[in-house]
PDB file of C-alpha atoms in Angstrom:
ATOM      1  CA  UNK X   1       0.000   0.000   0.000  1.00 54.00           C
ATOM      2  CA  UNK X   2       1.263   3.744  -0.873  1.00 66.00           C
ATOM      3  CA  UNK X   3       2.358   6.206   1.726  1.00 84.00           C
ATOM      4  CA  UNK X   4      -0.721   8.252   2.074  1.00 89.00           C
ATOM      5  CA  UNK X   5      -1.479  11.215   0.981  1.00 95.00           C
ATOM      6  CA  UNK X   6      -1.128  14.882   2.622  1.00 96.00           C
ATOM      7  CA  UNK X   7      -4.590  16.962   2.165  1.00 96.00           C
ATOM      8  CA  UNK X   8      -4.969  19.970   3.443  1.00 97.00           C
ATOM      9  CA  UNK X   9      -8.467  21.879   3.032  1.00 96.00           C
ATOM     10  CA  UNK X  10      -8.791  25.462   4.111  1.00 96.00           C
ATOM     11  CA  UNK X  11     -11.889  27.535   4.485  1.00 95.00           C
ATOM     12  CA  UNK X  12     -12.274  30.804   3.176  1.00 94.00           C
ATOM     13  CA  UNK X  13     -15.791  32.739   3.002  1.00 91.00           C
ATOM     14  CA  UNK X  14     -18.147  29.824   1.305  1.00 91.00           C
ATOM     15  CA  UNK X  15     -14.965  28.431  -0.773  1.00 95.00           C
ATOM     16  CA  UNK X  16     -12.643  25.783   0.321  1.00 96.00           C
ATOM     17  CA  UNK X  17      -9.383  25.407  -1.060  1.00 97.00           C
ATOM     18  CA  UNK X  18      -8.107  21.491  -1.071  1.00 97.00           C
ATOM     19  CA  UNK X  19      -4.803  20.683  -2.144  1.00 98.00           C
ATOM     20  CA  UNK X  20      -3.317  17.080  -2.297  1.00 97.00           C
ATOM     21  CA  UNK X  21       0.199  15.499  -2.661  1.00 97.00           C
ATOM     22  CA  UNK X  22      -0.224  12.188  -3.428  1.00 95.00           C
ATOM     23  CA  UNK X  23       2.856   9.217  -2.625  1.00 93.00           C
ATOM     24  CA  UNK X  24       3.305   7.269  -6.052  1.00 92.00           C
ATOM     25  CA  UNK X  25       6.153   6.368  -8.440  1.00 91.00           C
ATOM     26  CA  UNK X  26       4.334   7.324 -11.150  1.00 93.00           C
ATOM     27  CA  UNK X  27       6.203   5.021 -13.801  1.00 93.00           C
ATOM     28  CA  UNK X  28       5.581   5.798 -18.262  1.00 92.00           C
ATOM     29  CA  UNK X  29       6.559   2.873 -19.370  1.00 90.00           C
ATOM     30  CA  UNK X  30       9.056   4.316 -21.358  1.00 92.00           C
ATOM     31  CA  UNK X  31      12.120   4.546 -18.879  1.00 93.00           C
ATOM     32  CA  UNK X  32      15.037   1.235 -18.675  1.00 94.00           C
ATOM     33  CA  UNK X  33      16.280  -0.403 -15.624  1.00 92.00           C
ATOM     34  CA  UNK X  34      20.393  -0.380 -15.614  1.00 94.00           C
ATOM     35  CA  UNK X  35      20.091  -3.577 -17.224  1.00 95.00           C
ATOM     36  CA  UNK X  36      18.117  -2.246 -19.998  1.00 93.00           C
ATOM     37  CA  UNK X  37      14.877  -3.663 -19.664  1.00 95.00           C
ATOM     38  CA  UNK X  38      12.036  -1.580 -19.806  1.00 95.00           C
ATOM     39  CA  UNK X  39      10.564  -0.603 -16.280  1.00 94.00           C
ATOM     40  CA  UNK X  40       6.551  -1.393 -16.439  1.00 94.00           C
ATOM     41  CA  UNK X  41       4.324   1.111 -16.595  1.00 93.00           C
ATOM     42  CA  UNK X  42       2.722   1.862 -13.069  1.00 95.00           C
ATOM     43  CA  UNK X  43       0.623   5.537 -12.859  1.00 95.00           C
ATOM     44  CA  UNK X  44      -2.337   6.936 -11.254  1.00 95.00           C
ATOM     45  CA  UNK X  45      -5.652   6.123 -13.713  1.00 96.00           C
ATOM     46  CA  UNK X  46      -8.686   8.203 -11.973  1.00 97.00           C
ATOM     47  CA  UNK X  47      -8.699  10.417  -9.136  1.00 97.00           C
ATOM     48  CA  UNK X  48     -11.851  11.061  -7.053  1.00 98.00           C
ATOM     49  CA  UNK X  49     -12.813  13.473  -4.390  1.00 97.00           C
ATOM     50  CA  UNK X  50     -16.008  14.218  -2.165  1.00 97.00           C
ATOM     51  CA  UNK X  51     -17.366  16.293  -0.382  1.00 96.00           C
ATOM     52  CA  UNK X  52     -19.271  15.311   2.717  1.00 94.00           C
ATOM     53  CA  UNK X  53     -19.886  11.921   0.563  1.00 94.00           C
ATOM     54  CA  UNK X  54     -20.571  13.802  -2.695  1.00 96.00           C
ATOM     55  CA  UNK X  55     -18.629  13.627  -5.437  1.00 97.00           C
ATOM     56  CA  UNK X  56     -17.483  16.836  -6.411  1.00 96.00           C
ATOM     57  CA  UNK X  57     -14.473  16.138  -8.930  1.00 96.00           C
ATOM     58  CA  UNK X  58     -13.345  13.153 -10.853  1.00 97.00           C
ATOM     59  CA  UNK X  59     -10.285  13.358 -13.213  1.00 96.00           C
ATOM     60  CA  UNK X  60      -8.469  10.554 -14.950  1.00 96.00           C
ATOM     61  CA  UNK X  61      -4.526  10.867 -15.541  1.00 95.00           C
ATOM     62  CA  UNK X  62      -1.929   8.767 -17.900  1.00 92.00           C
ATOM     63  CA  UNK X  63       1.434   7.968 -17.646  1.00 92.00           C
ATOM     64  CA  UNK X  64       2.591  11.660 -17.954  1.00 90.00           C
ATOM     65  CA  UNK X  65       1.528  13.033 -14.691  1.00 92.00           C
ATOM     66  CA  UNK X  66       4.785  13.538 -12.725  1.00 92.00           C
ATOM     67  CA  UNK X  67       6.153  11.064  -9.487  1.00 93.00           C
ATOM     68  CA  UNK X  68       4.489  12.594  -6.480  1.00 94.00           C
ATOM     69  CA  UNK X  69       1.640  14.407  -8.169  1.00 96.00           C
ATOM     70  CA  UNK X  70       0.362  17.455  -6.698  1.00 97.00           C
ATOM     71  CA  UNK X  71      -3.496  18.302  -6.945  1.00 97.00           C
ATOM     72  CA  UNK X  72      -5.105  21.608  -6.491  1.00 97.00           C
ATOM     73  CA  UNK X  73      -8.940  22.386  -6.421  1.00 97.00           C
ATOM     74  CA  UNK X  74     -11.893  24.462  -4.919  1.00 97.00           C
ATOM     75  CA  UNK X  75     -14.866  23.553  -3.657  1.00 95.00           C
ATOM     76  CA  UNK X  76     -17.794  26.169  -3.308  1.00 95.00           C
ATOM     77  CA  UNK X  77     -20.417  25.770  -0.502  1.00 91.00           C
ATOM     78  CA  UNK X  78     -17.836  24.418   2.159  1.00 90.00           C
ATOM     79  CA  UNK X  79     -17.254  25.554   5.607  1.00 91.00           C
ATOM     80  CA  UNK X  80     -14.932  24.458   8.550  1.00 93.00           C
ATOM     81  CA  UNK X  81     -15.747  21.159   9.650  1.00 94.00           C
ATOM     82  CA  UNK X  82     -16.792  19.339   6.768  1.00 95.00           C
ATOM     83  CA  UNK X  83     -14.997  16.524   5.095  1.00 96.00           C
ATOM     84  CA  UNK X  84     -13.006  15.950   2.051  1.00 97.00           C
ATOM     85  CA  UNK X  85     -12.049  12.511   0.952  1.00 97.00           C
ATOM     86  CA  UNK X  86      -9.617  11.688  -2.333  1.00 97.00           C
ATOM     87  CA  UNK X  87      -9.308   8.490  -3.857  1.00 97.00           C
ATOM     88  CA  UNK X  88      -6.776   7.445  -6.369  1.00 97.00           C
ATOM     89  CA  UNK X  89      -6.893   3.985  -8.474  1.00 96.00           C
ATOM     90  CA  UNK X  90      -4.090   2.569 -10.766  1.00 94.00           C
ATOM     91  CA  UNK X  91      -3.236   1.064 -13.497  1.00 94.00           C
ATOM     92  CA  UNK X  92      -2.307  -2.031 -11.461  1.00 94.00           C
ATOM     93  CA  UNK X  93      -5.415  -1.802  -9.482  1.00 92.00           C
ATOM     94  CA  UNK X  94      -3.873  -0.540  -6.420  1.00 93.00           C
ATOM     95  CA  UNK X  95      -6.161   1.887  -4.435  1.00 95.00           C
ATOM     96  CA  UNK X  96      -5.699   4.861  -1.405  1.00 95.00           C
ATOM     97  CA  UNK X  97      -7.917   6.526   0.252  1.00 96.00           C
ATOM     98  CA  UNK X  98      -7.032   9.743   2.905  1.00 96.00           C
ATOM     99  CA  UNK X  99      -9.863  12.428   4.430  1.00 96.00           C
ATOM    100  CA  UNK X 100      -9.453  15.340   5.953  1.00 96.00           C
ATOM    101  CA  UNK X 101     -11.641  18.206   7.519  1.00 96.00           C
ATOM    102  CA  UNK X 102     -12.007  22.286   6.496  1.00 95.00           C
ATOM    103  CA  UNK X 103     -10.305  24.297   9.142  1.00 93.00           C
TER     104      UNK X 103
END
């Protein structure tokens, strides 16, 4: 299972600002081991958030999202308190899931 991930939501008038760093190596495909066989591909597929259990943003990525992605995104209609959840699935059919609540 990956590290998990660092989410930090932040209230401000009826917005709420949620950003995410998410733990993955984030492989193309395209890159060789020092013995020069091609390293598998291994990368985020679809990223999902809520918002007190509704889903408020749903993206899917490829192979050319950088290791470590960061994720940035508002919410309207938030207020301290409340919970955000993100969920990320691979290509491998690994899954994480991290909350957090608006301060």
């Amino acid at each position: 299972m990956a590290d998990p991930m660092r989410i930090r939501a932040q209230a401000a008038g009826d917005k709420v600002t949620v950003r995410v760093l998410m733990s993955h190596e984030m492989e193309t495909g395209q890159r060789k081991d020092s013995a020069g066989k091609v390293i598998p591909a291994w990368f985020i597929q679809e990223v999902t958030a809520t918002h007190n259990g509704k889903p408020v943003l749903v993206a899917e990525w490829g192979p050319s999202v950088s290791k470590n992605p960061f994720l940035q995104f508002v919410i309207k209609g938030g207020k301290a308190g409340d919970k955000v959840a993100v969920t990320w699935t691979d290509n491998k059919g690994d899954k994480r899931t991290d909350e957090a609540t608006v301060s």
